[in-house]
mmCIF file of C-alpha atoms in Angstrom:
data_model
loop_
_atom_site.group_PDB
_atom_site.id
_atom_site.type_symbol
_atom_site.label_atom_id
_atom_site.label_comp_id
_atom_site.label_asym_id
_atom_site.label_seq_id
_atom_site.Cartn_x
_atom_site.Cartn_y
_atom_site.Cartn_z
ATOM 1 C CA MET A 1 -40.684 62.399 3.932
ATOM 2 C CA ASP A 2 -44.131 61.276 4.891
ATOM 3 C CA ARG A 3 -44.032 57.298 5.370
ATOM 4 C CA ILE A 4 -47.475 56.565 3.988
ATOM 5 C CA ASP A 5 -46.726 58.494 0.854
ATOM 6 C CA ALA A 6 -43.378 56.690 0.530
ATOM 7 C CA MET A 7 -45.340 53.316 0.765
ATOM 8 C CA ARG A 8 -47.651 54.544 -1.917
ATOM 9 C CA VAL A 9 -44.805 55.142 -4.284
ATOM 10 C CA PHE A 10 -43.212 51.753 -3.201
ATOM 11 C CA VAL A 11 -46.383 49.574 -4.018
ATOM 12 C CA SER A 12 -47.050 51.615 -7.245
ATOM 13 C CA ALA A 13 -43.454 50.833 -8.267
ATOM 14 C CA LEU A 14 -44.087 46.999 -7.738
ATOM 15 C CA ASP A 15 -47.398 47.238 -9.723
ATOM 16 C CA GLU A 16 -45.939 48.841 -12.342
ATOM 17 C CA GLY A 17 -42.559 47.025 -12.592
ATOM 18 C CA SER A 18 -40.024 49.969 -12.348
ATOM 19 C CA LEU A 19 -39.397 53.071 -10.638
ATOM 20 C CA ALA A 20 -39.553 54.899 -13.804
ATOM 21 C CA ALA A 21 -43.125 53.531 -14.542
ATOM 22 C CA ALA A 22 -44.161 54.138 -11.072
ATOM 23 C CA GLY A 23 -42.909 57.997 -11.607
ATOM 24 C CA ARG A 24 -45.103 58.327 -14.685
ATOM 25 C CA VAL A 25 -48.146 57.031 -13.156
ATOM 26 C CA LEU A 26 -47.845 59.087 -9.990
ATOM 27 C CA GLY A 27 -46.519 62.248 -11.712
ATOM 28 C CA ARG A 28 -43.379 62.254 -9.889
ATOM 29 C CA SER A 29 -39.912 62.700 -11.127
ATOM 30 C CA PRO A 30 -37.360 59.589 -10.983
ATOM 31 C CA ALA A 31 -35.214 61.359 -8.601
ATOM 32 C CA THR A 32 -38.401 61.793 -6.160
ATOM 33 C CA VAL A 33 -39.501 58.134 -6.743
ATOM 34 C CA THR A 34 -36.001 56.865 -5.861
ATOM 35 C CA ARG A 35 -35.792 59.098 -2.706
ATOM 36 C CA ALA A 36 -38.988 57.655 -1.681
ATOM 37 C CA ILE A 37 -37.659 53.926 -1.745
ATOM 38 C CA THR A 38 -34.368 55.123 -0.028
ATOM 39 C CA PHE A 39 -36.482 56.759 2.744
ATOM 40 C CA LEU A 40 -38.306 53.339 3.299
ATOM 41 C CA GLU A 41 -35.152 51.307 3.259
ATOM 42 C CA SER A 42 -33.485 53.878 5.677
ATOM 43 C CA HIS A 43 -36.447 53.820 8.072
ATOM 44 C CA VAL A 44 -36.525 49.888 8.189
ATOM 45 C CA GLY A 45 -32.954 49.387 8.208
ATOM 46 C CA VAL A 46 -33.034 46.867 5.356
ATOM 47 C CA GLN A 47 -32.850 46.646 1.514
ATOM 48 C CA LEU A 48 -36.205 46.376 0.158
ATOM 49 C CA LEU A 49 -35.600 46.154 -3.471
ATOM 50 C CA HIS A 50 -32.699 44.885 -5.896
ATOM 51 C CA ARG A 51 -32.621 47.376 -8.402
ATOM 52 C CA THR A 52 -30.918 47.740 -11.884
ATOM 53 C CA THR A 53 -31.350 50.242 -14.790
ATOM 54 C CA ARG A 54 -34.275 48.171 -16.211
ATOM 55 C CA SER A 55 -36.030 46.113 -13.534
ATOM 56 C CA ILE A 56 -36.646 45.953 -9.890
ATOM 57 C CA ARG A 57 -37.095 42.748 -7.628
ATOM 58 C CA LEU A 58 -38.234 42.385 -4.149
ATOM 59 C CA SER A 59 -35.798 41.190 -1.528
ATOM 60 C CA GLU A 60 -37.052 38.708 0.996
ATOM 61 C CA ALA A 61 -37.760 41.526 3.620
ATOM 62 C CA GLY A 62 -39.264 43.410 0.974
ATOM 63 C CA GLU A 63 -41.720 40.588 0.144
ATOM 64 C CA ARG A 64 -43.064 40.909 3.808
ATOM 65 C CA TYR A 65 -43.065 44.688 3.630
ATOM 66 C CA ALA A 66 -45.000 44.941 0.793
ATOM 67 C CA ALA A 67 -47.622 42.699 1.832
ATOM 68 C CA ALA A 68 -47.848 45.104 4.761
ATOM 69 C CA CYS A 69 -47.897 48.014 2.849
ATOM 70 C CA ARG A 70 -50.954 46.793 0.947
ATOM 71 C CA ARG A 71 -52.785 46.079 3.930
ATOM 72 C CA ILE A 72 -52.061 49.491 5.340
ATOM 73 C CA LEU A 73 -52.941 51.447 2.241
ATOM 74 C CA THR A 74 -56.199 49.414 1.898
ATOM 75 C CA ASP A 75 -57.272 50.016 5.532
ATOM 76 C CA LEU A 76 -56.456 53.733 5.027
ATOM 77 C CA GLU A 77 -58.642 53.911 1.838
ATOM 78 C CA GLU A 78 -61.557 52.354 3.684
ATOM 79 C CA ALA A 79 -60.971 54.486 6.651
ATOM 80 C CA ASP A 80 -61.182 57.659 4.510
ATOM 81 C CA MET A 81 -64.320 56.489 2.665
ATOM 82 C CA LEU A 82 -66.247 55.816 6.075
ATOM 83 C CA ALA A 83 -65.362 59.087 7.515
ATOM 84 C CA ALA A 84 -66.642 60.824 4.191
ATOM 85 C CA GLY A 85 -70.064 59.059 4.986
ATOM 86 C CA GLU A 86 -69.971 57.117 1.572
ATOM 87 C CA ARG A 87 -70.202 53.645 3.071
ATOM 88 C CA GLY A 88 -72.776 52.978 0.610
ATOM 89 C CA ALA A 89 -71.075 53.806 -2.764
ATOM 90 C CA PRO A 90 -68.559 51.431 -4.153
ATOM 91 C CA ARG A 91 -65.362 53.404 -5.021
ATOM 92 C CA GLY A 92 -61.598 52.959 -4.843
ATOM 93 C CA LEU A 93 -59.113 50.380 -5.507
ATOM 94 C CA LEU A 94 -60.323 46.761 -5.782
ATOM 95 C CA THR A 95 -57.806 44.060 -5.872
ATOM 96 C CA ILE A 96 -58.770 40.860 -7.203
ATOM 97 C CA THR A 97 -56.540 37.585 -7.704
ATOM 98 C CA ALA A 98 -57.174 34.385 -9.860
ATOM 99 C CA PRO A 99 -55.426 31.538 -11.430
ATOM 100 C CA LEU A 100 -53.832 32.566 -14.856
ATOM 101 C CA VAL A 101 -56.293 30.775 -17.145
ATOM 102 C CA SER A 102 -59.464 31.250 -15.333
ATOM 103 C CA GLY A 103 -58.683 35.014 -14.518
ATOM 104 C CA SER A 104 -57.880 35.932 -17.930
ATOM 105 C CA ARG A 105 -60.614 34.114 -19.807
ATOM 106 C CA ILE A 106 -63.395 34.106 -17.342
ATOM 107 C CA LEU A 107 -63.150 36.555 -14.554
ATOM 108 C CA ARG A 108 -61.573 39.219 -16.676
ATOM 109 C CA PRO A 109 -64.392 39.938 -18.821
ATOM 110 C CA ILE A 110 -66.680 40.051 -15.836
ATOM 111 C CA LEU A 111 -64.505 42.618 -14.201
ATOM 112 C CA ASP A 112 -64.626 44.783 -17.367
ATOM 113 C CA ALA A 113 -68.084 44.733 -17.210
ATOM 114 C CA PHE A 114 -68.482 45.480 -13.358
ATOM 115 C CA LEU A 115 -65.966 48.484 -14.006
ATOM 116 C CA GLU A 116 -68.238 49.893 -16.769
ATOM 117 C CA LEU A 117 -71.004 50.029 -14.172
ATOM 118 C CA GLN A 118 -69.146 51.403 -11.216
ATOM 119 C CA PRO A 119 -67.111 54.399 -12.565
ATOM 120 C CA ALA A 120 -65.605 55.345 -9.186
ATOM 121 C CA VAL A 121 -64.117 51.788 -8.746
ATOM 122 C CA ARG A 122 -60.597 51.010 -10.015
ATOM 123 C CA ALA A 123 -59.004 47.417 -10.198
ATOM 124 C CA ARG A 124 -56.141 45.543 -10.054
ATOM 125 C CA LEU A 125 -56.099 41.902 -11.287
ATOM 126 C CA LEU A 126 -53.297 39.688 -10.404
ATOM 127 C CA LEU A 127 -53.187 36.490 -12.501
ATOM 128 C CA LEU A 128 -51.002 34.039 -10.266
ATOM 129 C CA ASP A 129 -50.915 30.181 -10.233
ATOM 130 C CA ARG A 130 -50.304 29.958 -6.785
ATOM 131 C CA THR A 131 -52.167 29.947 -3.447
ATOM 132 C CA VAL A 132 -52.372 33.569 -2.506
ATOM 133 C CA SER A 133 -52.860 34.830 1.086
ATOM 134 C CA LEU A 134 -55.783 37.348 0.666
ATOM 135 C CA MET A 135 -54.945 38.999 4.234
ATOM 136 C CA ASP A 136 -51.044 38.965 3.927
ATOM 137 C CA GLU A 137 -50.925 40.289 0.253
ATOM 138 C CA GLY A 138 -53.586 42.974 0.830
ATOM 139 C CA ILE A 139 -56.313 41.503 -1.633
ATOM 140 C CA ASP A 140 -59.961 41.846 -1.666
ATOM 141 C CA VAL A 141 -61.154 39.307 -3.547
ATOM 142 C CA GLY A 142 -60.019 35.902 -4.926
ATOM 143 C CA LEU A 143 -61.140 33.313 -7.258
ATOM 144 C CA ARG A 144 -59.635 29.791 -6.089
ATOM 145 C CA ILE A 145 -60.028 26.222 -7.864
ATOM 146 C CA ALA A 146 -59.339 23.967 -4.721
ATOM 147 C CA HIS A 147 -60.740 22.426 -1.853
ATOM 148 C CA LEU A 148 -60.922 25.222 1.074
ATOM 149 C CA PRO A 149 -59.241 24.453 4.257
ATOM 150 C CA ASP A 150 -60.951 25.793 7.480
ATOM 151 C CA SER A 151 -60.169 29.363 7.549
ATOM 152 C CA SER A 152 -61.522 33.014 8.333
ATOM 153 C CA LEU A 153 -62.571 33.311 4.439
ATOM 154 C CA VAL A 154 -65.957 33.941 3.414
ATOM 155 C CA ALA A 155 -66.582 31.904 0.226
ATOM 156 C CA THR A 156 -69.375 31.605 -2.329
ATOM 157 C CA ARG A 157 -69.441 28.619 -4.466
ATOM 158 C CA VAL A 158 -69.570 29.484 -8.065
ATOM 159 C CA GLY A 159 -69.086 26.039 -9.709
ATOM 160 C CA GLU A 160 -66.622 23.099 -9.918
ATOM 161 C CA VAL A 161 -63.857 21.572 -12.589
ATOM 162 C CA ARG A 162 -62.957 18.355 -13.570
ATOM 163 C CA LYS A 163 -59.117 17.127 -13.927
ATOM 164 C CA VAL A 164 -59.527 15.490 -17.460
ATOM 165 C CA LEU A 165 -57.210 13.535 -19.930
ATOM 166 C CA CYS A 166 -57.811 14.698 -23.601
ATOM 167 C CA ALA A 167 -56.384 14.398 -27.197
ATOM 168 C CA SER A 168 -57.316 15.361 -30.776
ATOM 169 C CA PRO A 169 -59.376 13.247 -32.692
ATOM 170 C CA SER A 170 -56.607 12.626 -35.270
ATOM 171 C CA TYR A 171 -54.274 11.249 -32.637
ATOM 172 C CA LEU A 172 -56.966 9.079 -31.107
ATOM 173 C CA ASP A 173 -57.979 7.655 -34.461
ATOM 174 C CA SER A 174 -54.575 6.550 -35.305
ATOM 175 C CA ALA A 175 -53.075 5.799 -31.818
ATOM 176 C CA ALA A 176 -53.724 2.305 -30.017
ATOM 177 C CA PRO A 177 -56.859 2.066 -27.887
ATOM 178 C CA ILE A 178 -57.471 3.615 -24.574
ATOM 179 C CA GLU A 179 -59.589 1.588 -22.352
ATOM 180 C CA SER A 180 -57.746 2.120 -18.855
ATOM 181 C CA PRO A 181 -55.208 4.496 -17.299
ATOM 182 C CA ALA A 182 -52.603 1.676 -17.464
ATOM 183 C CA ASP A 183 -52.655 1.906 -21.475
ATOM 184 C CA LEU A 184 -51.572 5.700 -21.023
ATOM 185 C CA ALA A 185 -48.180 4.284 -20.453
ATOM 186 C CA SER A 186 -47.462 3.268 -24.076
ATOM 187 C CA HIS A 187 -48.769 6.774 -25.433
ATOM 188 C CA ARG A 188 -47.365 10.361 -26.097
ATOM 189 C CA CYS A 189 -48.020 12.347 -23.260
ATOM 190 C CA ILE A 190 -47.860 16.146 -23.048
ATOM 191 C CA GLN A 191 -47.427 16.912 -19.193
ATOM 192 C CA MET A 192 -48.129 20.124 -17.380
ATOM 193 C CA SER A 193 -44.973 20.698 -15.132
ATOM 194 C CA ALA A 194 -47.293 21.708 -12.056
ATOM 195 C CA PHE A 195 -48.983 17.947 -12.394
ATOM 196 C CA GLY A 196 -45.690 16.228 -11.791
ATOM 197 C CA GLN A 197 -43.658 14.575 -14.756
ATOM 198 C CA GLU A 198 -43.264 10.895 -13.658
ATOM 199 C CA SER A 199 -46.902 9.629 -13.030
ATOM 200 C CA TRP A 200 -50.585 10.626 -13.430
ATOM 201 C CA ASN A 201 -52.628 9.681 -10.484
ATOM 202 C CA PHE A 202 -56.200 8.084 -10.684
ATOM 203 C CA PRO A 203 -58.931 7.070 -7.899
ATOM 204 C CA PRO A 204 -58.957 3.605 -6.747
ATOM 205 C CA VAL A 205 -60.877 1.055 -8.647
ATOM 206 C CA ARG A 206 -64.435 0.191 -7.464
ATOM 207 C CA GLY A 207 -64.087 -1.749 -4.290
ATOM 208 C CA ALA A 208 -60.463 -0.784 -3.586
ATOM 209 C CA SER A 209 -58.835 1.896 -1.168
ATOM 210 C CA VAL A 210 -55.550 2.258 -2.959
ATOM 211 C CA ALA A 211 -55.119 5.197 -5.655
ATOM 212 C CA ARG A 212 -53.468 4.234 -8.905
ATOM 213 C CA HIS A 213 -50.320 5.710 -10.117
ATOM 214 C CA VAL A 214 -49.510 5.265 -13.947
ATOM 215 C CA ALA A 215 -45.999 6.057 -14.671
ATOM 216 C CA ILE A 216 -45.445 8.251 -17.738
ATOM 217 C CA GLU A 217 -42.474 9.201 -20.050
ATOM 218 C CA PRO A 218 -43.683 12.516 -21.511
ATOM 219 C CA ARG A 219 -42.542 13.588 -25.013
ATOM 220 C CA LEU A 220 -43.226 17.440 -23.973
ATOM 221 C CA VAL A 221 -43.134 18.980 -20.642
ATOM 222 C CA VAL A 222 -44.664 22.495 -20.500
ATOM 223 C CA ASN A 223 -45.133 24.919 -18.172
ATOM 224 C CA THR A 224 -48.411 26.780 -19.501
ATOM 225 C CA VAL A 225 -51.729 25.292 -20.063
ATOM 226 C CA GLU A 226 -52.102 27.150 -23.651
ATOM 227 C CA ALA A 227 -48.972 25.344 -24.722
ATOM 228 C CA ALA A 228 -50.084 21.941 -23.613
ATOM 229 C CA VAL A 229 -53.812 22.527 -25.202
ATOM 230 C CA GLU A 230 -52.089 23.509 -28.481
ATOM 231 C CA SER A 231 -49.614 20.684 -28.795
ATOM 232 C CA ALA A 232 -52.842 18.597 -28.065
ATOM 233 C CA LEU A 233 -54.881 20.103 -30.770
ATOM 234 C CA GLU A 234 -52.019 19.649 -33.260
ATOM 235 C CA GLY A 235 -52.158 15.692 -32.685
ATOM 236 C CA ARG A 236 -49.165 15.514 -30.578
ATOM 237 C CA GLY A 237 -50.543 13.495 -27.954
ATOM 238 C CA ILE A 238 -52.609 13.345 -24.668
ATOM 239 C CA THR A 239 -52.381 15.821 -21.984
ATOM 240 C CA ARG A 240 -53.999 16.613 -18.586
ATOM 241 C CA VAL A 241 -55.869 19.725 -17.929
ATOM 242 C CA LEU A 242 -58.841 21.138 -16.096
ATOM 243 C CA SER A 243 -62.184 20.880 -17.969
ATOM 244 C CA TYR A 244 -63.054 24.369 -18.064
ATOM 245 C CA GLN A 245 -59.573 25.111 -19.959
ATOM 246 C CA ILE A 246 -60.743 23.058 -22.856
ATOM 247 C CA ALA A 247 -64.461 23.413 -22.804
ATOM 248 C CA ASP A 248 -64.818 25.354 -26.123
ATOM 249 C CA GLU A 249 -62.312 22.961 -27.963
ATOM 250 C CA VAL A 250 -64.298 20.006 -26.819
ATOM 251 C CA ALA A 251 -67.810 21.696 -28.022
ATOM 252 C CA ALA A 252 -66.240 22.052 -31.435
ATOM 253 C CA GLY A 253 -65.244 18.639 -31.760
ATOM 254 C CA ARG A 254 -61.454 19.620 -31.738
ATOM 255 C CA LEU A 255 -60.400 17.798 -28.470
ATOM 256 C CA ARG A 256 -61.932 14.760 -27.098
ATOM 257 C CA ILE A 257 -62.090 13.675 -23.595
ATOM 258 C CA ILE A 258 -60.976 10.354 -22.542
ATOM 259 C CA LEU A 259 -61.097 7.904 -19.583
ATOM 260 C CA ALA A 260 -64.020 10.146 -18.028
ATOM 261 C CA GLU A 261 -65.062 7.228 -15.819
ATOM 262 C CA ASP A 262 -61.596 7.407 -14.194
ATOM 263 C CA GLU A 263 -61.263 10.980 -13.400
ATOM 264 C CA PRO A 264 -60.626 12.222 -9.875
ATOM 265 C CA THR A 265 -63.151 14.007 -7.867
ATOM 266 C CA PRO A 266 -64.186 17.427 -9.316
ATOM 267 C CA LEU A 267 -62.679 20.370 -7.710
ATOM 268 C CA PRO A 268 -64.987 23.189 -6.542
ATOM 269 C CA VAL A 269 -64.575 26.979 -7.474
ATOM 270 C CA HIS A 270 -64.992 29.485 -4.938
ATOM 271 C CA LEU A 271 -65.170 33.309 -5.176
ATOM 272 C CA ILE A 272 -63.662 34.090 -1.499
ATOM 273 C CA THR A 273 -62.875 37.310 0.536
ATOM 274 C CA PRO A 274 -61.499 37.809 3.995
ATOM 275 C CA GLU A 275 -64.047 37.820 6.701
ATOM 276 C CA GLY A 276 -65.294 41.371 7.122
ATOM 277 C CA ARG A 277 -64.679 42.663 3.567
ATOM 278 C CA LEU A 278 -67.925 42.046 2.460
ATOM 279 C CA SER A 279 -69.086 44.985 4.491
ATOM 280 C CA VAL A 280 -66.962 47.220 2.086
ATOM 281 C CA PRO A 281 -69.433 48.524 -0.499
ATOM 282 C CA LYS A 282 -66.795 47.758 -3.533
ATOM 283 C CA VAL A 283 -66.342 44.101 -2.453
ATOM 284 C CA ARG A 284 -69.868 43.490 -1.887
ATOM 285 C CA ALA A 285 -70.899 45.039 -5.278
ATOM 286 C CA PHE A 286 -68.498 42.977 -6.920
ATOM 287 C CA PHE A 287 -69.515 39.783 -5.233
ATOM 288 C CA ASP A 288 -72.962 40.466 -6.213
ATOM 289 C CA PHE A 289 -72.309 41.190 -9.634
ATOM 290 C CA ALA A 290 -69.803 38.653 -10.297
ATOM 291 C CA ALA A 291 -71.092 35.437 -8.694
ATOM 292 C CA PRO A 292 -74.040 34.671 -10.796
ATOM 293 C CA GLN A 293 -71.993 35.415 -13.770
ATOM 294 C CA LEU A 294 -69.426 33.001 -12.692
ATOM 295 C CA LYS A 295 -71.923 30.365 -11.689
ATOM 296 C CA ALA A 296 -73.394 30.640 -15.400
ATOM 297 C CA GLU A 297 -70.241 30.677 -17.165
ATOM 298 C CA PHE A 298 -68.578 27.602 -15.319
ATOM 299 C CA ALA A 299 -71.883 25.764 -15.762
ATOM 300 C CA ARG A 300 -71.812 26.384 -19.458
ATOM 301 C CA ARG A 301 -68.173 25.075 -19.793
ATOM 302 C CA GLN A 302 -68.994 21.949 -17.574
ATOM 303 C CA ARG A 303 -72.075 21.022 -19.706
ATOM 304 C CA ALA A 304 -69.730 21.178 -22.935
ATOM 305 C CA CYS A 305 -67.283 18.935 -21.332
ATOM 306 C CA ALA A 306 -70.033 16.582 -20.472
ATOM 307 C CA ASP A 307 -71.949 16.226 -23.927
#
């Protein structure tokens, strides 16, 4: 069996979530897909997938091997394009990653519009609330909300977001006044598990150098932004999220931002790609198309939270 073809089957199985789904997408029989995975496992000498009748899960070795396969297949696709003399034409598979909320609410509509304009481009959008290594995981473009460390990434800044505290008008009108972060200790709090459960941190007061930590005992801890925001909208308490995630609710008066003067420094938002990838037509075309639209949308949401 051809190893490159087997790698394509392996990656397709991961993308589709099962061997059967990969077979349907590739037009292969289930037995053929299984043989391809078995061939790769025999070749490398380790188990790549833990398989059941309904699902597949990568082994530790499989995670490393999958990242390598994606890089190899991407490089091969680009080599084919260059050899065919189509350097100037965007085409092929464009792989993009973004955080769950910003990816689904902001980036996904922009990607849909881009695909309408570029019929020879296909896309895979990975919505992941973790830091992704673009090089290791074979990803062309990422939307990242964070301060970027020194690296070989090429980055275009497309906005900034704030970490804000918010609650519904009904909760704030019926609860004790909140004049400083210390007042939060006596309020009902809705906590995002990603932000820690024991305290909320704030910058030092003017003239000091030590950050402030307010101990909280959250009434509710959730692991998604949507759940935290919905609970706050229903008047259940105060939550802490990123400003763009509640811009429309603030603009509509359904949520109010509190303690804005005690917010941490805003976080930058960048569109990023590995060094050298901007020379690839599909990546350059997406950067040129998406960057100004992202800037406009993040600016709109920032204005909504500042008014």
